[in-house]
Every structure is written in structure tokens, then in C-alpha cells.
mmCIF file with all atom_site columns, C-alpha atoms in Angstrom:
data_model
loop_
_atom_site.group_PDB
_atom_site.id
_atom_site.type_symbol
_atom_site.label_atom_id
_atom_site.label_alt_id
_atom_site.label_comp_id
_atom_site.label_asym_id
_atom_site.label_entity_id
_atom_site.label_seq_id
_atom_site.pdbx_PDB_ins_code
_atom_site.Cartn_x
_atom_site.Cartn_y
_atom_site.Cartn_z
_atom_site.occupancy
_atom_site.B_iso_or_equiv
_atom_site.pdbx_formal_charge
_atom_site.auth_seq_id
_atom_site.auth_comp_id
_atom_site.auth_asym_id
_atom_site.auth_atom_id
_atom_site.pdbx_PDB_model_num
ATOM 1   C CA . MET A 1 1   ? 71.044 -38.425 263.894 1.00 54.00 ? 1   MET A CA 1
ATOM 2   C CA . THR A 1 2   ? 67.916 -38.726 266.014 1.00 66.00 ? 2   THR A CA 1
ATOM 3   C CA . MET A 1 3   ? 65.065 -41.005 265.124 1.00 70.00 ? 3   MET A CA 1
ATOM 4   C CA . SER A 1 4   ? 61.448 -39.905 265.535 1.00 87.00 ? 4   SER A CA 1
ATOM 5   C CA . ILE A 1 5   ? 59.115 -41.878 267.762 1.00 85.00 ? 5   ILE A CA 1
ATOM 6   C CA . ALA A 1 6   ? 56.907 -42.648 264.744 1.00 84.00 ? 6   ALA A CA 1
ATOM 7   C CA . THR A 1 7   ? 59.876 -44.067 262.830 1.00 86.00 ? 7   THR A CA 1
ATOM 8   C CA . LEU A 1 8   ? 60.982 -46.137 265.814 1.00 87.00 ? 8   LEU A CA 1
ATOM 9   C CA . ASP A 1 9   ? 57.396 -47.358 266.264 1.00 88.00 ? 9   ASP A CA 1
ATOM 10  C CA . LYS A 1 10  ? 57.216 -48.519 262.630 1.00 86.00 ? 10  LYS A CA 1
ATOM 11  C CA . GLN A 1 11  ? 60.638 -50.177 262.771 1.00 87.00 ? 11  GLN A CA 1
ATOM 12  C CA . LEU A 1 12  ? 59.740 -52.032 265.947 1.00 89.00 ? 12  LEU A CA 1
ATOM 13  C CA . PHE A 1 13  ? 56.427 -53.078 264.374 1.00 88.00 ? 13  PHE A CA 1
ATOM 14  C CA . PHE A 1 14  ? 58.223 -54.578 261.358 1.00 86.00 ? 14  PHE A CA 1
ATOM 15  C CA . HIS A 1 15  ? 60.821 -56.248 263.577 1.00 88.00 ? 15  HIS A CA 1
ATOM 16  C CA . ILE A 1 16  ? 58.136 -57.974 265.700 1.00 89.00 ? 16  ILE A CA 1
ATOM 17  C CA . LEU A 1 17  ? 56.031 -58.832 262.636 1.00 86.00 ? 17  LEU A CA 1
ATOM 18  C CA . THR A 1 18  ? 59.019 -60.310 260.783 1.00 86.00 ? 18  THR A CA 1
ATOM 19  C CA . PHE A 1 19  ? 60.078 -62.339 263.825 1.00 89.00 ? 19  PHE A CA 1
ATOM 20  C CA . CYS A 1 20  ? 56.557 -63.769 264.201 1.00 86.00 ? 20  CYS A CA 1
ATOM 21  C CA . ARG A 1 21  ? 56.228 -64.582 260.518 1.00 83.00 ? 21  ARG A CA 1
ATOM 22  C CA . ASP A 1 22  ? 59.734 -66.096 260.317 1.00 83.00 ? 22  ASP A CA 1
ATOM 23  C CA . HIS A 1 23  ? 58.914 -68.333 263.284 1.00 85.00 ? 23  HIS A CA 1
ATOM 24  C CA . LYS A 1 24  ? 55.427 -69.183 261.975 1.00 85.00 ? 24  LYS A CA 1
ATOM 25  C CA . LEU A 1 25  ? 53.684 -67.667 264.991 1.00 86.00 ? 25  LEU A CA 1
ATOM 26  C CA . THR A 1 26  ? 50.758 -66.074 263.147 1.00 86.00 ? 26  THR A CA 1
ATOM 27  C CA . ASP A 1 27  ? 48.288 -68.894 263.899 1.00 89.00 ? 27  ASP A CA 1
ATOM 28  C CA . PHE A 1 28  ? 49.380 -68.857 267.539 1.00 91.00 ? 28  PHE A CA 1
ATOM 29  C CA . ALA A 1 29  ? 48.915 -65.064 267.585 1.00 89.00 ? 29  ALA A CA 1
ATOM 30  C CA . LYS A 1 30  ? 45.342 -65.490 266.284 1.00 89.00 ? 30  LYS A CA 1
ATOM 31  C CA . LYS A 1 31  ? 44.578 -67.924 269.091 1.00 92.00 ? 31  LYS A CA 1
ATOM 32  C CA . VAL A 1 32  ? 46.110 -65.682 271.743 1.00 92.00 ? 32  VAL A CA 1
ATOM 33  C CA . SER A 1 33  ? 44.289 -62.638 270.368 1.00 90.00 ? 33  SER A CA 1
ATOM 34  C CA . ALA A 1 34  ? 40.974 -64.526 270.470 1.00 89.00 ? 34  ALA A CA 1
ATOM 35  C CA . THR A 1 35  ? 41.380 -65.091 274.224 1.00 89.00 ? 35  THR A CA 1
ATOM 36  C CA . GLY A 1 36  ? 41.157 -61.303 274.511 1.00 88.00 ? 36  GLY A CA 1
ATOM 37  C CA . ASP A 1 37  ? 37.748 -61.057 272.863 1.00 86.00 ? 37  ASP A CA 1
ATOM 38  C CA . GLY A 1 38  ? 35.175 -59.453 275.147 1.00 83.00 ? 38  GLY A CA 1
ATOM 39  C CA . HIS A 1 39  ? 32.896 -62.434 275.689 1.00 84.00 ? 39  HIS A CA 1
ATOM 40  C CA . CYS A 1 40  ? 35.674 -64.299 277.530 1.00 85.00 ? 40  CYS A CA 1
ATOM 41  C CA . TYR A 1 41  ? 35.749 -61.574 280.197 1.00 88.00 ? 41  TYR A CA 1
ATOM 42  C CA . VAL A 1 42  ? 31.992 -61.642 280.661 1.00 87.00 ? 42  VAL A CA 1
ATOM 43  C CA . TYR A 1 43  ? 31.979 -65.416 281.140 1.00 88.00 ? 43  TYR A CA 1
ATOM 44  C CA . MET A 1 44  ? 34.782 -65.231 283.691 1.00 87.00 ? 44  MET A CA 1
ATOM 45  C CA . ALA A 1 45  ? 33.292 -62.352 285.677 1.00 89.00 ? 45  ALA A CA 1
ATOM 46  C CA . VAL A 1 46  ? 29.795 -63.841 285.784 1.00 89.00 ? 46  VAL A CA 1
ATOM 47  C CA . GLY A 1 47  ? 31.172 -67.285 286.602 1.00 89.00 ? 47  GLY A CA 1
ATOM 48  C CA . LEU A 1 48  ? 33.167 -65.914 289.525 1.00 90.00 ? 48  LEU A CA 1
ATOM 49  C CA . LEU A 1 49  ? 30.012 -64.258 290.867 1.00 88.00 ? 49  LEU A CA 1
ATOM 50  C CA . PHE A 1 50  ? 28.609 -67.709 291.515 1.00 90.00 ? 50  PHE A CA 1
ATOM 51  C CA . ILE A 1 51  ? 31.654 -69.707 292.582 1.00 90.00 ? 51  ILE A CA 1
ATOM 52  C CA . HIS A 1 52  ? 33.982 -67.447 294.565 1.00 87.00 ? 52  HIS A CA 1
ATOM 53  C CA . PRO A 1 53  ? 33.551 -65.183 297.603 1.00 88.00 ? 53  PRO A CA 1
ATOM 54  C CA . GLN A 1 54  ? 35.566 -62.449 295.832 1.00 89.00 ? 54  GLN A CA 1
ATOM 55  C CA . GLY A 1 55  ? 33.467 -62.816 292.675 1.00 88.00 ? 55  GLY A CA 1
ATOM 56  C CA . SER A 1 56  ? 31.272 -59.843 293.494 1.00 91.00 ? 56  SER A CA 1
ATOM 57  C CA . HIS A 1 57  ? 34.258 -57.530 293.964 1.00 93.00 ? 57  HIS A CA 1
ATOM 58  C CA . PHE A 1 58  ? 35.860 -58.876 290.780 1.00 92.00 ? 58  PHE A CA 1
ATOM 59  C CA . PHE A 1 59  ? 32.658 -58.344 288.775 1.00 94.00 ? 59  PHE A CA 1
ATOM 60  C CA . ASN A 1 60  ? 32.017 -54.837 290.120 1.00 94.00 ? 60  ASN A CA 1
ATOM 61  C CA . LEU A 1 61  ? 35.598 -53.676 289.600 1.00 96.00 ? 61  LEU A CA 1
ATOM 62  C CA . MET A 1 62  ? 35.590 -55.006 286.039 1.00 94.00 ? 62  MET A CA 1
ATOM 63  C CA . LEU A 1 63  ? 32.236 -53.416 285.282 1.00 94.00 ? 63  LEU A CA 1
ATOM 64  C CA . VAL A 1 64  ? 33.212 -49.958 286.575 1.00 96.00 ? 64  VAL A CA 1
ATOM 65  C CA . SER A 1 65  ? 36.608 -50.209 284.844 1.00 97.00 ? 65  SER A CA 1
ATOM 66  C CA . TYR A 1 66  ? 34.968 -50.940 281.486 1.00 95.00 ? 66  TYR A CA 1
ATOM 67  C CA . ILE A 1 67  ? 32.432 -48.154 282.032 1.00 96.00 ? 67  ILE A CA 1
ATOM 68  C CA . ILE A 1 68  ? 35.397 -45.790 282.424 1.00 97.00 ? 68  ILE A CA 1
ATOM 69  C CA . GLU A 1 69  ? 37.531 -47.297 279.658 1.00 96.00 ? 69  GLU A CA 1
ATOM 70  C CA . LEU A 1 70  ? 35.031 -47.704 276.821 1.00 95.00 ? 70  LEU A CA 1
ATOM 71  C CA . PRO A 1 71  ? 34.087 -44.035 276.256 1.00 96.00 ? 71  PRO A CA 1
ATOM 72  C CA . LEU A 1 72  ? 37.743 -42.995 276.534 1.00 96.00 ? 72  LEU A CA 1
ATOM 73  C CA . TYR A 1 73  ? 38.745 -45.731 274.085 1.00 95.00 ? 73  TYR A CA 1
ATOM 74  C CA . LEU A 1 74  ? 36.104 -44.637 271.560 1.00 93.00 ? 74  LEU A CA 1
ATOM 75  C CA . LEU A 1 75  ? 36.995 -40.966 271.967 1.00 95.00 ? 75  LEU A CA 1
ATOM 76  C CA . LEU A 1 76  ? 40.707 -41.624 271.443 1.00 94.00 ? 76  LEU A CA 1
ATOM 77  C CA . LYS A 1 77  ? 40.262 -44.079 268.580 1.00 92.00 ? 77  LYS A CA 1
ATOM 78  C CA . ASN A 1 78  ? 37.858 -41.832 266.655 1.00 91.00 ? 78  ASN A CA 1
ATOM 79  C CA . SER A 1 79  ? 39.674 -38.558 267.281 1.00 93.00 ? 79  SER A CA 1
ATOM 80  C CA . ILE A 1 80  ? 43.244 -39.757 266.651 1.00 90.00 ? 80  ILE A CA 1
ATOM 81  C CA . ARG A 1 81  ? 42.177 -41.925 263.687 1.00 88.00 ? 81  ARG A CA 1
ATOM 82  C CA . ARG A 1 82  ? 45.545 -43.610 263.215 1.00 84.00 ? 82  ARG A CA 1
ATOM 83  C CA . THR A 1 83  ? 45.443 -45.961 260.235 1.00 81.00 ? 83  THR A CA 1
ATOM 84  C CA . ARG A 1 84  ? 46.165 -49.568 261.095 1.00 81.00 ? 84  ARG A CA 1
ATOM 85  C CA . PRO A 1 85  ? 49.480 -50.921 259.802 1.00 80.00 ? 85  PRO A CA 1
ATOM 86  C CA . CYS A 1 86  ? 47.683 -53.567 257.722 1.00 71.00 ? 86  CYS A CA 1
ATOM 87  C CA . ALA A 1 87  ? 46.061 -50.712 255.756 1.00 66.00 ? 87  ALA A CA 1
ATOM 88  C CA . ALA A 1 88  ? 48.931 -48.222 255.853 1.00 62.00 ? 88  ALA A CA 1
ATOM 89  C CA . PHE A 1 89  ? 51.596 -50.052 253.878 1.00 63.00 ? 89  PHE A CA 1
ATOM 90  C CA . ALA A 1 90  ? 51.351 -50.872 250.183 1.00 53.00 ? 90  ALA A CA 1
ATOM 91  C CA . GLY A 1 91  ? 51.768 -54.563 249.509 1.00 60.00 ? 91  GLY A CA 1
ATOM 92  C CA . PHE A 1 92  ? 51.167 -55.513 253.141 1.00 60.00 ? 92  PHE A CA 1
ATOM 93  C CA . GLU A 1 93  ? 49.297 -58.795 253.309 1.00 65.00 ? 93  GLU A CA 1
ATOM 94  C CA . SER A 1 94  ? 47.341 -59.997 256.298 1.00 64.00 ? 94  SER A CA 1
ATOM 95  C CA . ASP A 1 95  ? 44.612 -62.598 256.442 1.00 66.00 ? 95  ASP A CA 1
ATOM 96  C CA . PHE A 1 96  ? 43.334 -61.167 259.712 1.00 61.00 ? 96  PHE A CA 1
ATOM 97  C CA . GLN A 1 97  ? 40.492 -58.655 259.655 1.00 68.00 ? 97  GLN A CA 1
ATOM 98  C CA . PRO A 1 98  ? 40.301 -56.146 262.524 1.00 64.00 ? 98  PRO A CA 1
ATOM 99  C CA . SER A 1 99  ? 36.909 -54.994 263.787 1.00 69.00 ? 99  SER A CA 1
ATOM 100 C CA . ASP A 1 100 ? 37.449 -51.350 262.804 1.00 72.00 ? 100 ASP A CA 1
ATOM 101 C CA . LYS A 1 101 ? 39.881 -49.280 260.750 1.00 78.00 ? 101 LYS A CA 1
ATOM 102 C CA . PHE A 1 102 ? 41.778 -47.293 263.391 1.00 82.00 ? 102 PHE A CA 1
ATOM 103 C CA . SER A 1 103 ? 44.589 -48.544 265.589 1.00 79.00 ? 103 SER A CA 1
ATOM 104 C CA . LEU A 1 104 ? 45.316 -46.170 268.485 1.00 87.00 ? 104 LEU A CA 1
ATOM 105 C CA . PRO A 1 105 ? 44.782 -47.291 271.217 1.00 93.00 ? 105 PRO A CA 1
ATOM 106 C CA . SER A 1 106 ? 44.549 -51.077 271.097 1.00 93.00 ? 106 SER A CA 1
ATOM 107 C CA . GLY A 1 107 ? 41.191 -52.068 272.546 1.00 93.00 ? 107 GLY A CA 1
ATOM 108 C CA . HIS A 1 108 ? 42.178 -55.709 272.967 1.00 93.00 ? 108 HIS A CA 1
ATOM 109 C CA . THR A 1 109 ? 45.230 -54.625 274.946 1.00 96.00 ? 109 THR A CA 1
ATOM 110 C CA . ALA A 1 110 ? 43.260 -52.147 277.065 1.00 96.00 ? 110 ALA A CA 1
ATOM 111 C CA . ALA A 1 111 ? 40.720 -54.856 277.904 1.00 96.00 ? 111 ALA A CA 1
ATOM 112 C CA . ALA A 1 112 ? 43.459 -57.396 278.681 1.00 97.00 ? 112 ALA A CA 1
ATOM 113 C CA . PHE A 1 113 ? 45.164 -54.970 281.044 1.00 98.00 ? 113 PHE A CA 1
ATOM 114 C CA . ILE A 1 114 ? 41.844 -54.212 282.723 1.00 97.00 ? 114 ILE A CA 1
ATOM 115 C CA . MET A 1 115 ? 41.452 -57.939 283.289 1.00 96.00 ? 115 MET A CA 1
ATOM 116 C CA . ALA A 1 116 ? 45.031 -58.330 284.537 1.00 97.00 ? 116 ALA A CA 1
ATOM 117 C CA . SER A 1 117 ? 44.723 -55.331 286.861 1.00 98.00 ? 117 SER A CA 1
ATOM 118 C CA . VAL A 1 118 ? 41.412 -56.586 288.265 1.00 96.00 ? 118 VAL A CA 1
ATOM 119 C CA . VAL A 1 119 ? 42.971 -60.021 288.789 1.00 96.00 ? 119 VAL A CA 1
ATOM 120 C CA . MET A 1 120 ? 45.852 -58.330 290.639 1.00 97.00 ? 120 MET A CA 1
ATOM 121 C CA . ALA A 1 121 ? 43.419 -56.378 292.841 1.00 96.00 ? 121 ALA A CA 1
ATOM 122 C CA . THR A 1 122 ? 41.263 -59.412 293.604 1.00 94.00 ? 122 THR A CA 1
ATOM 123 C CA . PHE A 1 123 ? 43.568 -62.431 293.334 1.00 94.00 ? 123 PHE A CA 1
ATOM 124 C CA . PRO A 1 124 ? 47.133 -61.070 293.779 1.00 96.00 ? 124 PRO A CA 1
ATOM 125 C CA . ALA A 1 125 ? 48.735 -64.523 293.600 1.00 96.00 ? 125 ALA A CA 1
ATOM 126 C CA . LEU A 1 126 ? 47.624 -64.742 289.947 1.00 95.00 ? 126 LEU A CA 1
ATOM 127 C CA . ALA A 1 127 ? 48.855 -61.261 288.953 1.00 96.00 ? 127 ALA A CA 1
ATOM 128 C CA . SER A 1 128 ? 52.063 -62.300 287.186 1.00 97.00 ? 128 SER A CA 1
ATOM 129 C CA . LEU A 1 129 ? 50.203 -64.889 285.115 1.00 96.00 ? 129 LEU A CA 1
ATOM 130 C CA . ALA A 1 130 ? 47.483 -62.356 284.230 1.00 96.00 ? 130 ALA A CA 1
ATOM 131 C CA . PHE A 1 131 ? 49.934 -59.632 283.223 1.00 97.00 ? 131 PHE A CA 1
ATOM 132 C CA . THR A 1 132 ? 52.034 -62.075 281.185 1.00 97.00 ? 132 THR A CA 1
ATOM 133 C CA . TRP A 1 133 ? 48.879 -63.082 279.315 1.00 96.00 ? 133 TRP A CA 1
ATOM 134 C CA . ALA A 1 134 ? 47.956 -59.393 278.793 1.00 96.00 ? 134 ALA A CA 1
ATOM 135 C CA . VAL A 1 135 ? 51.399 -58.670 277.309 1.00 97.00 ? 135 VAL A CA 1
ATOM 136 C CA . PHE A 1 136 ? 50.929 -61.618 274.938 1.00 95.00 ? 136 PHE A CA 1
ATOM 137 C CA . ILE A 1 137 ? 47.556 -60.200 273.884 1.00 96.00 ? 137 ILE A CA 1
ATOM 138 C CA . GLY A 1 138 ? 49.296 -56.934 272.956 1.00 95.00 ? 138 GLY A CA 1
ATOM 139 C CA . LEU A 1 139 ? 52.116 -58.697 271.122 1.00 94.00 ? 139 LEU A CA 1
ATOM 140 C CA . SER A 1 140 ? 49.605 -60.853 269.238 1.00 93.00 ? 140 SER A CA 1
ATOM 141 C CA . ARG A 1 141 ? 47.947 -57.712 267.887 1.00 91.00 ? 141 ARG A CA 1
ATOM 142 C CA . ILE A 1 142 ? 51.294 -56.554 266.486 1.00 90.00 ? 142 ILE A CA 1
ATOM 143 C CA . ALA A 1 143 ? 52.007 -60.037 265.086 1.00 90.00 ? 143 ALA A CA 1
ATOM 144 C CA . LEU A 1 144 ? 48.653 -59.936 263.268 1.00 89.00 ? 144 LEU A CA 1
ATOM 145 C CA . GLY A 1 145 ? 49.564 -56.605 261.674 1.00 86.00 ? 145 GLY A CA 1
ATOM 146 C CA . VAL A 1 146 ? 46.710 -54.614 263.206 1.00 86.00 ? 146 VAL A CA 1
ATOM 147 C CA . HIS A 1 147 ? 48.611 -52.505 265.775 1.00 89.00 ? 147 HIS A CA 1
ATOM 148 C CA . TYR A 1 148 ? 51.869 -50.665 266.220 1.00 90.00 ? 148 TYR A CA 1
ATOM 149 C CA . PRO A 1 149 ? 53.811 -50.994 269.498 1.00 94.00 ? 149 PRO A CA 1
ATOM 150 C CA . LEU A 1 150 ? 52.709 -47.517 270.631 1.00 94.00 ? 150 LEU A CA 1
ATOM 151 C CA . ASP A 1 151 ? 49.068 -48.584 270.173 1.00 94.00 ? 151 ASP A CA 1
ATOM 152 C CA . ILE A 1 152 ? 49.810 -51.398 272.604 1.00 96.00 ? 152 ILE A CA 1
ATOM 153 C CA . LEU A 1 153 ? 51.447 -49.074 275.136 1.00 96.00 ? 153 LEU A CA 1
ATOM 154 C CA . ALA A 1 154 ? 48.472 -46.727 274.907 1.00 96.00 ? 154 ALA A CA 1
ATOM 155 C CA . GLY A 1 155 ? 46.107 -49.669 275.456 1.00 97.00 ? 155 GLY A CA 1
ATOM 156 C CA . MET A 1 156 ? 48.138 -50.779 278.478 1.00 97.00 ? 156 MET A CA 1
ATOM 157 C CA . ALA A 1 157 ? 47.981 -47.290 279.989 1.00 98.00 ? 157 ALA A CA 1
ATOM 158 C CA . LEU A 1 158 ? 44.256 -46.982 279.276 1.00 98.00 ? 158 LEU A CA 1
ATOM 159 C CA . GLY A 1 159 ? 43.445 -50.347 280.855 1.00 98.00 ? 159 GLY A CA 1
ATOM 160 C CA . ILE A 1 160 ? 45.580 -49.886 283.959 1.00 98.00 ? 160 ILE A CA 1
ATOM 161 C CA . GLY A 1 161 ? 44.411 -46.287 284.328 1.00 97.00 ? 161 GLY A CA 1
ATOM 162 C CA . ALA A 1 162 ? 40.736 -47.288 284.116 1.00 98.00 ? 162 ALA A CA 1
ATOM 163 C CA . VAL A 1 163 ? 41.147 -49.845 286.912 1.00 98.00 ? 163 VAL A CA 1
ATOM 164 C CA . THR A 1 164 ? 43.137 -47.410 289.039 1.00 97.00 ? 164 THR A CA 1
ATOM 165 C CA . LEU A 1 165 ? 40.317 -44.883 288.704 1.00 97.00 ? 165 LEU A CA 1
ATOM 166 C CA . ALA A 1 166 ? 37.592 -47.510 289.210 1.00 97.00 ? 166 ALA A CA 1
ATOM 167 C CA . GLU A 1 167 ? 39.199 -48.615 292.485 1.00 96.00 ? 167 GLU A CA 1
ATOM 168 C CA . GLN A 1 168 ? 38.382 -45.142 293.853 1.00 94.00 ? 168 GLN A CA 1
ATOM 169 C CA . PHE A 1 169 ? 34.661 -45.907 293.407 1.00 89.00 ? 169 PHE A CA 1
ATOM 170 C CA . ILE A 1 170 ? 34.556 -49.545 294.556 1.00 83.00 ? 170 ILE A CA 1
#
């Protein structure tokens, strides 16, 4: 018997969510997720403008990447309109409130993978640390019950794709 991708996605979501709840990782997931809020990226990019010779390249690549990513993110999120897991399942309890009601793609994950990809392009020695952090951002969104694993994969692809395209203009 074959399993649909949607069924596998939901099962993997519940597996990750259960693991995180069983190991009391929800508070940690909130903290990790918060490091992926947009203002953190602005502070880092502007700060690097003033303190590092590569700061200008970092800032410009991030800016163009977000200019590419944001309209695509909004178009996908508002045309696909996938209900978040925290709203899709009866009896599901989460004390975390997402910023909107649709889940695909994950904007936090897309932004984290933009950041990681820009770090890789500008400071390659820090790439593995940046991508590890970006993966944790994605996992934290599942642990908080606001995204399915496929939302995270879509966010990863969107973020990496935006930087790849932006590099053609920088």
C-alpha cells in the first residue's frame, strides 16, 4: 500500500511534535524561532555595513534576496492557502500564535535560509553554522505546531532559490 505525500507529511509532523513535547522542547523551540524574526536580520546586515569590509556585499545580497523572496512568498501563501496544523486538527492545543493563518511555505524558514545562503556567499567559513541554525529554525516551526515538514522544505527552497537568483544581479 502506498502512502500519499500529504499523509506522510502529517505523520512526520506529529512524530516531530510528539518528540519535542515529550522532551519538553517547546520553550526552546520558541526561543529558536524568535531568532528567525525579521528584525534580527536587519540588525545584523546593518551592523556588518559598519564593521566589516564584506558588509556591503552581505547587505546588498540580503536586500535583493528579500526583494525576490517576499512577493513570491506572499503569492504562494495566499494562493495555496494551506491551513496551519494548529488550526487543522480538532483538539490540537498550542500556546503559540502564528502571524497569519496559512502555512505553505514557511516564511521563517525561507528567511533563515536566505540568511544562511548569504552567510555562505559572504563568509564561507561560517556556512555550516548558519545552515545548522536555519534547519533548527525550520524544526522549531514544526515543534510549535505552526508548520508541516513540507512547508519547511518549501521555505528552504524559496530562500535558497531567492539568493541564487539574487547573486545573478549582485
